[in-house]
PDB file of C-alpha atoms and ligand atoms in Angstrom:
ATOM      1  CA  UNK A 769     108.410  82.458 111.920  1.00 98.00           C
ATOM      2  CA  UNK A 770     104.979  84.489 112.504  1.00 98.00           C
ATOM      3  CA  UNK A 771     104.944  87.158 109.747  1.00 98.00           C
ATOM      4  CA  UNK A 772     101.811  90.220 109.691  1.00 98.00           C
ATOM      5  CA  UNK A 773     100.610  91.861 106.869  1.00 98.00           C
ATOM      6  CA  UNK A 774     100.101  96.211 107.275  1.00 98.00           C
ATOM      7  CA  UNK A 775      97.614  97.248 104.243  1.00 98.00           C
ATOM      8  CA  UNK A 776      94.924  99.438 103.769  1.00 98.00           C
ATOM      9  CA  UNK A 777      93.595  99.040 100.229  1.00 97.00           C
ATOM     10  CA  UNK A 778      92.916  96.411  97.491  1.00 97.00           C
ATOM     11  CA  UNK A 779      95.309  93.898  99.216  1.00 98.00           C
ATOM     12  CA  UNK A 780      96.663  91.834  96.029  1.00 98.00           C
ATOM     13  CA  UNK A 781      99.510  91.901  97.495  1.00 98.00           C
ATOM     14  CA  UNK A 782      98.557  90.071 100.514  1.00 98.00           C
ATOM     15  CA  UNK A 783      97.060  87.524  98.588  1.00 98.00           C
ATOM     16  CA  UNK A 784     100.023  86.747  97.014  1.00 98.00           C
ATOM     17  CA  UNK A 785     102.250  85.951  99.837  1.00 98.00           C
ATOM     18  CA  UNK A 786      99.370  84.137 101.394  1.00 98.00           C
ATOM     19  CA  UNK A 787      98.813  81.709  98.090  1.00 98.00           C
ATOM     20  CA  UNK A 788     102.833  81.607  98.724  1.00 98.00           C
ATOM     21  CA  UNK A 789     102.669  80.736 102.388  1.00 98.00           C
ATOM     22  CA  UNK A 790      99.999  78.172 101.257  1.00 97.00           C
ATOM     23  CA  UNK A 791     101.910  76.617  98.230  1.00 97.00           C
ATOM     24  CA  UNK A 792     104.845  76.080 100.922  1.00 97.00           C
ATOM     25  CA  UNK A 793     107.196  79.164  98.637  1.00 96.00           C
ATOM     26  CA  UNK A 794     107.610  81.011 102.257  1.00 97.00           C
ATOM     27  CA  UNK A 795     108.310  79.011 105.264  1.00 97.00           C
ATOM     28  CA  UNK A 796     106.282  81.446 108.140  1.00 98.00           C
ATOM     29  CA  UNK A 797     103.055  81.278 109.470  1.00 98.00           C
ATOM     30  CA  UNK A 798     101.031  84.120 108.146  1.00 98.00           C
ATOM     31  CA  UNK A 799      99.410  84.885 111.306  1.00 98.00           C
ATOM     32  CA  UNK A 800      97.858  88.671 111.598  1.00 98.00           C
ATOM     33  CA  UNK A 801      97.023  91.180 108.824  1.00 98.00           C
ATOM     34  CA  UNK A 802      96.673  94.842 110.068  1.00 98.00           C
ATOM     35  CA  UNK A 803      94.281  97.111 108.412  1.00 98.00           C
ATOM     36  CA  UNK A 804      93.831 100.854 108.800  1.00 98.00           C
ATOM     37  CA  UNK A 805      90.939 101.293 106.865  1.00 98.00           C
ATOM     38  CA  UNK A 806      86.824  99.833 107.220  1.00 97.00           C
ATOM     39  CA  UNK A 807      85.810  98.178 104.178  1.00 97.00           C
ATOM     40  CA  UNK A 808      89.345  97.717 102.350  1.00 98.00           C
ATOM     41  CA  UNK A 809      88.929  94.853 100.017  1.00 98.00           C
ATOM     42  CA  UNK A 810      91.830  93.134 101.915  1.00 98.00           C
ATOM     43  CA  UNK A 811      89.835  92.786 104.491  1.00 98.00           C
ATOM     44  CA  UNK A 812      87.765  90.055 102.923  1.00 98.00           C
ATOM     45  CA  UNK A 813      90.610  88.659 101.177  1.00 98.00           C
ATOM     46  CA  UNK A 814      92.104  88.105 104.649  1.00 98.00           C
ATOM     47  CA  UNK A 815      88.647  86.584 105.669  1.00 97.00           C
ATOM     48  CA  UNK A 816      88.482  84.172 102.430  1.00 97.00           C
ATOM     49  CA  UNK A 817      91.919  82.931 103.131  1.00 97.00           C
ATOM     50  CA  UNK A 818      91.613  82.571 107.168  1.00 97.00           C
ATOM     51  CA  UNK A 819      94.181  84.964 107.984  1.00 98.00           C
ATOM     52  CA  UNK A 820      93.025  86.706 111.238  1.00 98.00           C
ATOM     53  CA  UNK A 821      92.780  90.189 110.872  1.00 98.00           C
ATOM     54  CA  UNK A 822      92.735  93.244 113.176  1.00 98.00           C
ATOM     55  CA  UNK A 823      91.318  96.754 111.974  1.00 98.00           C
ATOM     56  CA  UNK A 824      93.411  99.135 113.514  1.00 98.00           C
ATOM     57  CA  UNK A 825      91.906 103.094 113.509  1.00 97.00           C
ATOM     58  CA  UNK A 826      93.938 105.931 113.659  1.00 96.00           C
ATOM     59  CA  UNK A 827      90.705 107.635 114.368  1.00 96.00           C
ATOM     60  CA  UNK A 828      89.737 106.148 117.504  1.00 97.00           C
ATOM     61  CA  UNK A 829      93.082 106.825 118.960  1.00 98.00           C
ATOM     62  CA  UNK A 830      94.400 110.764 120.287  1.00 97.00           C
ATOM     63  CA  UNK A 831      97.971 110.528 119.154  1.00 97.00           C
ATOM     64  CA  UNK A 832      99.942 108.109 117.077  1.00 97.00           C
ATOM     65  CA  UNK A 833     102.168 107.185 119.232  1.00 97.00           C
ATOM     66  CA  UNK A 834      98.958 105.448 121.148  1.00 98.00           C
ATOM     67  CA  UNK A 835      97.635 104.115 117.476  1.00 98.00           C
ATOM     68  CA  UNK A 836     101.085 102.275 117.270  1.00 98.00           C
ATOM     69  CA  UNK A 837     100.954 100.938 120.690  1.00 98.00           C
ATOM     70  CA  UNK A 838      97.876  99.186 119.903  1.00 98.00           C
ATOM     71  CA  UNK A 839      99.428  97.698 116.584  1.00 98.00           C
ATOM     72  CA  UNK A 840     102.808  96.503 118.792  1.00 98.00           C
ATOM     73  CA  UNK A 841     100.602  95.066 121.356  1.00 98.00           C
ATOM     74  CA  UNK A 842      99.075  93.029 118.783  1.00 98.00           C
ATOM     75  CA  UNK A 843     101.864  91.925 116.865  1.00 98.00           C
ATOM     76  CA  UNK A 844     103.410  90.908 120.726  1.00 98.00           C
ATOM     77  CA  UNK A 845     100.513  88.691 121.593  1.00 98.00           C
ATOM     78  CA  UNK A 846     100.903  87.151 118.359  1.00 98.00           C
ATOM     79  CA  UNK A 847     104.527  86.731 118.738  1.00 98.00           C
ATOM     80  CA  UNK A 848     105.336  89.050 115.271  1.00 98.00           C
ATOM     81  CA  UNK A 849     108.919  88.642 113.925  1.00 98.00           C
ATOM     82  CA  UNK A 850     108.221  89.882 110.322  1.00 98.00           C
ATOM     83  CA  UNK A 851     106.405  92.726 109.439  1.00 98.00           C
ATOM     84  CA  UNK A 852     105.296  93.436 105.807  1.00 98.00           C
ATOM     85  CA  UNK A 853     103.542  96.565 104.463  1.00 98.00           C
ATOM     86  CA  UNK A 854     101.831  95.517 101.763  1.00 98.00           C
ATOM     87  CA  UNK A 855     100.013  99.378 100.532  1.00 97.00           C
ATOM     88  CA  UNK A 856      99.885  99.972 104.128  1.00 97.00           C
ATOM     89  CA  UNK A 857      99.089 103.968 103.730  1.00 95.00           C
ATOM     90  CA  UNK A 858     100.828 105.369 106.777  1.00 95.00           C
ATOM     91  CA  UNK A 859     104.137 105.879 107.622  1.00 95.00           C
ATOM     92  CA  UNK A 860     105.518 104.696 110.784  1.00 97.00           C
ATOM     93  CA  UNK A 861     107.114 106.722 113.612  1.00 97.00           C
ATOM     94  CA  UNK A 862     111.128 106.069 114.012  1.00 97.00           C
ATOM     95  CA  UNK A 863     110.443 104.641 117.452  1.00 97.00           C
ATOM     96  CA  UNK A 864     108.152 102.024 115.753  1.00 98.00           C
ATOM     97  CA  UNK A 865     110.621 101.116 113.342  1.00 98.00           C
ATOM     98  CA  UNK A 866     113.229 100.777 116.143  1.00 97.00           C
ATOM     99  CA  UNK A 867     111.200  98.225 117.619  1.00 97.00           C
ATOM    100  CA  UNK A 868     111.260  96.570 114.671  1.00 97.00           C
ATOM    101  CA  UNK A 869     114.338  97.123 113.671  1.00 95.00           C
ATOM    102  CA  UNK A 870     115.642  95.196 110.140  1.00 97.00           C
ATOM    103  CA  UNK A 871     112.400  93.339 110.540  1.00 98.00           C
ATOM    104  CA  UNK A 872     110.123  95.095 108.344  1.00 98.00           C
ATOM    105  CA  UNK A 873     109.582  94.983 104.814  1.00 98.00           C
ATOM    106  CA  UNK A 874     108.077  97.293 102.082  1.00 98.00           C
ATOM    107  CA  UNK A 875     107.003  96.827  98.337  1.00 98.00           C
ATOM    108  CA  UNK A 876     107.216  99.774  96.336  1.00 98.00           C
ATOM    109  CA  UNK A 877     106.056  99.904  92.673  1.00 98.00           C
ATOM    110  CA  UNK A 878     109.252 101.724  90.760  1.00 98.00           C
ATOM    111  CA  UNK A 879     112.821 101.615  90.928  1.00 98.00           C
ATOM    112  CA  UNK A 880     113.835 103.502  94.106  1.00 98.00           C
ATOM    113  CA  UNK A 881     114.798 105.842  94.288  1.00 98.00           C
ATOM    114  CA  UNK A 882     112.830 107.208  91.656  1.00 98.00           C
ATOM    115  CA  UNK A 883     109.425 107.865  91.822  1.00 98.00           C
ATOM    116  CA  UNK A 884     108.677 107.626  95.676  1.00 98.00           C
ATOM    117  CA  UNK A 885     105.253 108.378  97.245  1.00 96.00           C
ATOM    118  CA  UNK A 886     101.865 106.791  96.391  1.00 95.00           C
ATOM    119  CA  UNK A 887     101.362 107.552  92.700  1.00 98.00           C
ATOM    120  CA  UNK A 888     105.076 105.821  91.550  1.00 98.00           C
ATOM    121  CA  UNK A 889     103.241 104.251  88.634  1.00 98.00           C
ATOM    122  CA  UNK A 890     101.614 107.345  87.475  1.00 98.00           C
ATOM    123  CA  UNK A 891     104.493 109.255  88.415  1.00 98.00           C
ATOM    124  CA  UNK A 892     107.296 107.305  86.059  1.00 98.00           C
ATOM    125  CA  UNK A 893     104.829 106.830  83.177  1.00 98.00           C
ATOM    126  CA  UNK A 894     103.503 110.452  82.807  1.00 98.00           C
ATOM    127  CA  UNK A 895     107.298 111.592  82.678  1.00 98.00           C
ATOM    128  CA  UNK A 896     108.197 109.591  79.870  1.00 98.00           C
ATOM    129  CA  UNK A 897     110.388 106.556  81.534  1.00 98.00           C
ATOM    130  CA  UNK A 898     110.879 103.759  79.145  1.00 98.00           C
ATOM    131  CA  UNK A 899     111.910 101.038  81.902  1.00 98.00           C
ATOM    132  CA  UNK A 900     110.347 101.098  85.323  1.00 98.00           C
ATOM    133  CA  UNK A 901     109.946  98.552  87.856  1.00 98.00           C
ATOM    134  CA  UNK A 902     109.512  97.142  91.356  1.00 98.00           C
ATOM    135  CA  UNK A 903     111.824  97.512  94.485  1.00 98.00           C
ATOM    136  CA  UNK A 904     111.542  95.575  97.690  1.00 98.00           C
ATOM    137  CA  UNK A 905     113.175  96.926 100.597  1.00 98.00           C
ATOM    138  CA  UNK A 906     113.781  97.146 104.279  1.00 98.00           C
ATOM    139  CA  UNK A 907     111.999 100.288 106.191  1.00 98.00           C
ATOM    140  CA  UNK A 908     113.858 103.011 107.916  1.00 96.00           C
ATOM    141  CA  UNK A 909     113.098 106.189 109.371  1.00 94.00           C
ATOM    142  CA  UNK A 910     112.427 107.259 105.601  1.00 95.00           C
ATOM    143  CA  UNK A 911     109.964 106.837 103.358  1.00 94.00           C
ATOM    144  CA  UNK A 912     110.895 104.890 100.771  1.00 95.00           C
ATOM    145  CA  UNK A 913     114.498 104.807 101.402  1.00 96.00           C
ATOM    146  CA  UNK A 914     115.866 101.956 103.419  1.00 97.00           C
ATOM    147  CA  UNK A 915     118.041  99.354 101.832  1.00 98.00           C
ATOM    148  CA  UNK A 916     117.437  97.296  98.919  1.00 98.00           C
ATOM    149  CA  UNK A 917     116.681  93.665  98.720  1.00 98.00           C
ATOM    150  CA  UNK A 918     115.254  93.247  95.515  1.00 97.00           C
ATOM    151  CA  UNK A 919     114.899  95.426  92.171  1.00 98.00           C
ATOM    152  CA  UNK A 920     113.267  93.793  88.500  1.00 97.00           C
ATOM    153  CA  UNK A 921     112.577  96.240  85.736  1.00 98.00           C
ATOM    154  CA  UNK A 922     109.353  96.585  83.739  1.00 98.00           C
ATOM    155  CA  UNK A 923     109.385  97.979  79.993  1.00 98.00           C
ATOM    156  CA  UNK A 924     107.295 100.861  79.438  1.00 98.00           C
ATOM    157  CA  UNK A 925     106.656  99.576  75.785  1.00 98.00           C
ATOM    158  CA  UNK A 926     105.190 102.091  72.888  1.00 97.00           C
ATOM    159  CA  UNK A 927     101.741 100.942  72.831  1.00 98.00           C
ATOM    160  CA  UNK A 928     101.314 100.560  77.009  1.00 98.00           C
ATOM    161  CA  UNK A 929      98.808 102.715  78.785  1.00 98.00           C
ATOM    162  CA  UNK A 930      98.964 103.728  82.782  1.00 98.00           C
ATOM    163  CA  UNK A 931      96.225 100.823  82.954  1.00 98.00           C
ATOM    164  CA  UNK A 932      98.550  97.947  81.285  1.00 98.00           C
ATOM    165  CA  UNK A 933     101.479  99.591  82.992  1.00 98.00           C
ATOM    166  CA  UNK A 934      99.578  99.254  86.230  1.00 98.00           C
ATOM    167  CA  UNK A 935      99.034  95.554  85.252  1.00 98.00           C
ATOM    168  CA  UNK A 936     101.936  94.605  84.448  1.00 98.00           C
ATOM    169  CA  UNK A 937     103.293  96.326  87.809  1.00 98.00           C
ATOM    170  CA  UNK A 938     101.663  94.505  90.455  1.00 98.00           C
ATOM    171  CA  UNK A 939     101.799  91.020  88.558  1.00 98.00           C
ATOM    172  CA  UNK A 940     105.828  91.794  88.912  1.00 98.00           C
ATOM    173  CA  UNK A 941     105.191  92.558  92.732  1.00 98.00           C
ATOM    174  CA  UNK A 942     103.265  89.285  93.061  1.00 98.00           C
ATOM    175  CA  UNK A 943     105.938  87.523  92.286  1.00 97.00           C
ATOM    176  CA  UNK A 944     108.956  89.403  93.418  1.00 98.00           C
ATOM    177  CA  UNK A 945     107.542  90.554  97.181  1.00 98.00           C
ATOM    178  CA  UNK A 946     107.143  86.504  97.982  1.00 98.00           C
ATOM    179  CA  UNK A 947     110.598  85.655  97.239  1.00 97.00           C
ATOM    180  CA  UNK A 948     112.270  88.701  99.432  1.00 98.00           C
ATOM    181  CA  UNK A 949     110.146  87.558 102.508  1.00 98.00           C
ATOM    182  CA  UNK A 950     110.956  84.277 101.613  1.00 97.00           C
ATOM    183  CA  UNK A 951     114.905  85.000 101.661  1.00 97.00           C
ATOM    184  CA  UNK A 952     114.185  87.406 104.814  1.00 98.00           C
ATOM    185  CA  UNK A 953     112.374  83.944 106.395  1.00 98.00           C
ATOM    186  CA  UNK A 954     115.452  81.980 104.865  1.00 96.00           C
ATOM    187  CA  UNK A 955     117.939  84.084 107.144  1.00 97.00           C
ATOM    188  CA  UNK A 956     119.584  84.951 103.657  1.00 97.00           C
ATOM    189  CA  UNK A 957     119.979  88.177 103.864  1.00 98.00           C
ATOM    190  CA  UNK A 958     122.348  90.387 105.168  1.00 98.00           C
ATOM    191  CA  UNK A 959     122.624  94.488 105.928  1.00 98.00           C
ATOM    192  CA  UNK A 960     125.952  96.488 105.162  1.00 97.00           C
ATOM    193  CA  UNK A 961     124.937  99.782 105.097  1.00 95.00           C
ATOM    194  CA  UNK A 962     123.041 100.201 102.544  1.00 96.00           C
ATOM    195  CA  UNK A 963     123.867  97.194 100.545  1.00 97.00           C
ATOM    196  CA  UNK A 964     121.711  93.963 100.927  1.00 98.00           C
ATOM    197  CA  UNK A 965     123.630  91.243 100.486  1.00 97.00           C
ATOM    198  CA  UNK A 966     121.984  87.833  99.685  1.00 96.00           C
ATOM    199  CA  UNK A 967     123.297  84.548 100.891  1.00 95.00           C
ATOM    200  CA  UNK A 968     123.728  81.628  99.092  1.00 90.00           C
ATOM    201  CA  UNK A 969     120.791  79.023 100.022  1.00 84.00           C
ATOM    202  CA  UNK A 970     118.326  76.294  98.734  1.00 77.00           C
ATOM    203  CA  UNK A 971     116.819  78.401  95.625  1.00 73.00           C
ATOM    204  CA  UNK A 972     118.444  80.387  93.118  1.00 72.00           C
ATOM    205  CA  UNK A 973     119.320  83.844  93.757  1.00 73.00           C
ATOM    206  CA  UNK A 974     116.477  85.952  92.480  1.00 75.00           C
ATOM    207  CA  UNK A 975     115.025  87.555  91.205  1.00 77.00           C
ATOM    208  CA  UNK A 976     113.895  84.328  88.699  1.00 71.00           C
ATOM    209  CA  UNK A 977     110.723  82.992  86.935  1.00 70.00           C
ATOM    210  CA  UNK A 978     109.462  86.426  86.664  1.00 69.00           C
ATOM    211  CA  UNK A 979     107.957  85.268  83.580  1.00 61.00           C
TER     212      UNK A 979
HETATM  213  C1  GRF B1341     101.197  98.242  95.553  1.00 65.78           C
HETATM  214  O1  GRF B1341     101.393  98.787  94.274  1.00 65.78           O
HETATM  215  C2  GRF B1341     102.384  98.486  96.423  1.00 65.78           C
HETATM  216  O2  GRF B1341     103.592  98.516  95.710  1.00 65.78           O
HETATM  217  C3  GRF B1341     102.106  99.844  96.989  1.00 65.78           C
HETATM  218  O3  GRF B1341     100.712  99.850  97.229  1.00 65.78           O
HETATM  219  C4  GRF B1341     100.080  98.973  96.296  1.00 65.78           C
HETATM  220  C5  GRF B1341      99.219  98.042  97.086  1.00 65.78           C
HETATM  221  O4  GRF B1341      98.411  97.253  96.233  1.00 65.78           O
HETATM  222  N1  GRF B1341     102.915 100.093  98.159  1.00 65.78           N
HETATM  223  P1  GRF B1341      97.571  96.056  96.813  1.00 65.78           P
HETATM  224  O5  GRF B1341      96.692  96.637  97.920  1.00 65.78           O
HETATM  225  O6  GRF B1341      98.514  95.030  97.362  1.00 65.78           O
HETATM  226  O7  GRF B1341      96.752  95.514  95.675  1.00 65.78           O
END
């Protein structure tokens, strides 16, 4: 399976499923990242690992529909089955995600549906939350919304600051966001409404070692 990466900032993320992809965790070819944005540090970590990458502009295109046209004809000549937003800033039109329909993935860093929008971590520990967490899920029309495949909790513990609770965050995501795509790339999961139900297969049902 040919999976893309969408981002448009730091890209951790993206180097965590590629080290996965690499160590064999996910079965998929990561073949394309898409970035929005010149001189995101993904960029070069898509460079250091060999993943071709395509910078995509909203700027040099008149509407959006036309900027997403451009990204679909890309992920079509690469043969895309998997899509993954990994901090990929923009939300897609409904028309995009019908294309891709229940074939593209987002990591978002609480537990959905609390804290949506870009400043979850911010967001849960400035009002006081004593567990937070990270949520992997399917995209819909909806930001933020779609169903569920994975949740794991993080303790917002007495002595933690935004910084260690950012820390401790995204090395949850970098292990949790490899083994949804990896159950996605499985065939293990299933959609009922709004429940995700996962499959029995190979590895344990997760999420695990998220020590
Ligand atoms: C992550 O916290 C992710 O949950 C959110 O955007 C951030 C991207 O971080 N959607 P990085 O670019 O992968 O380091």
């Amino acid at each position: 399976m040919n999976i893309a990466v969408f981002a448009s900032g730091r890209g951790s993320n993206f180097s965590a499923i590629a080290r996965a992809v690499k160590k064999g965790k996910i079965k998929a070819s990561l073949s394309l990242l898409i970035c929005d944005t010149s001189g995101a540090g993904v960029l070069s970590r898509a460079k250091r690992a060999g993943v071709k990458t395509i910078l995509v502009k909203s700027d040099d295109f008149t509407t959006k529909r036309d900027f997403e046209n451009k990204i679909i004809q890309h992920l079509e000549e690469n043969k895309i089955e998997l899509v993954i937003m990994a901090g990929f800033m923009r939300i897609l039109s409904p028309e995009f995600v019908a294309r891709f329909k229940e074939r593209i993935l987002n990591i978002h860093p609480a537990l959905l549906p609390a804290f949506k929008g870009a400043h979850a971590i911010k967001d849960a520990f400035d009002y006081g939350q004593k567990v937070t967490g990270v949520t992997v899920h399917f995209v819909d029309e909806k930001m933020d919304h779609g169903p569920i495949i994975l949740q794991a909790p993080v303790v917002i513990e007495e002595n933690d600051t935004l910084e260690s609770l950012e820390e401790k965050t995204h090395k949850l995501e970098h292990k949790l966001y490899p083994q949804a795509i990896s159950l996605f790339v499985e065939g293990r999961l299933k959609i009922e409404g709004r429940r995700v139900r996962i499959t029995p297969g190979p590895s344990p049902l997760p999420p695990h070692d998220l020590k």
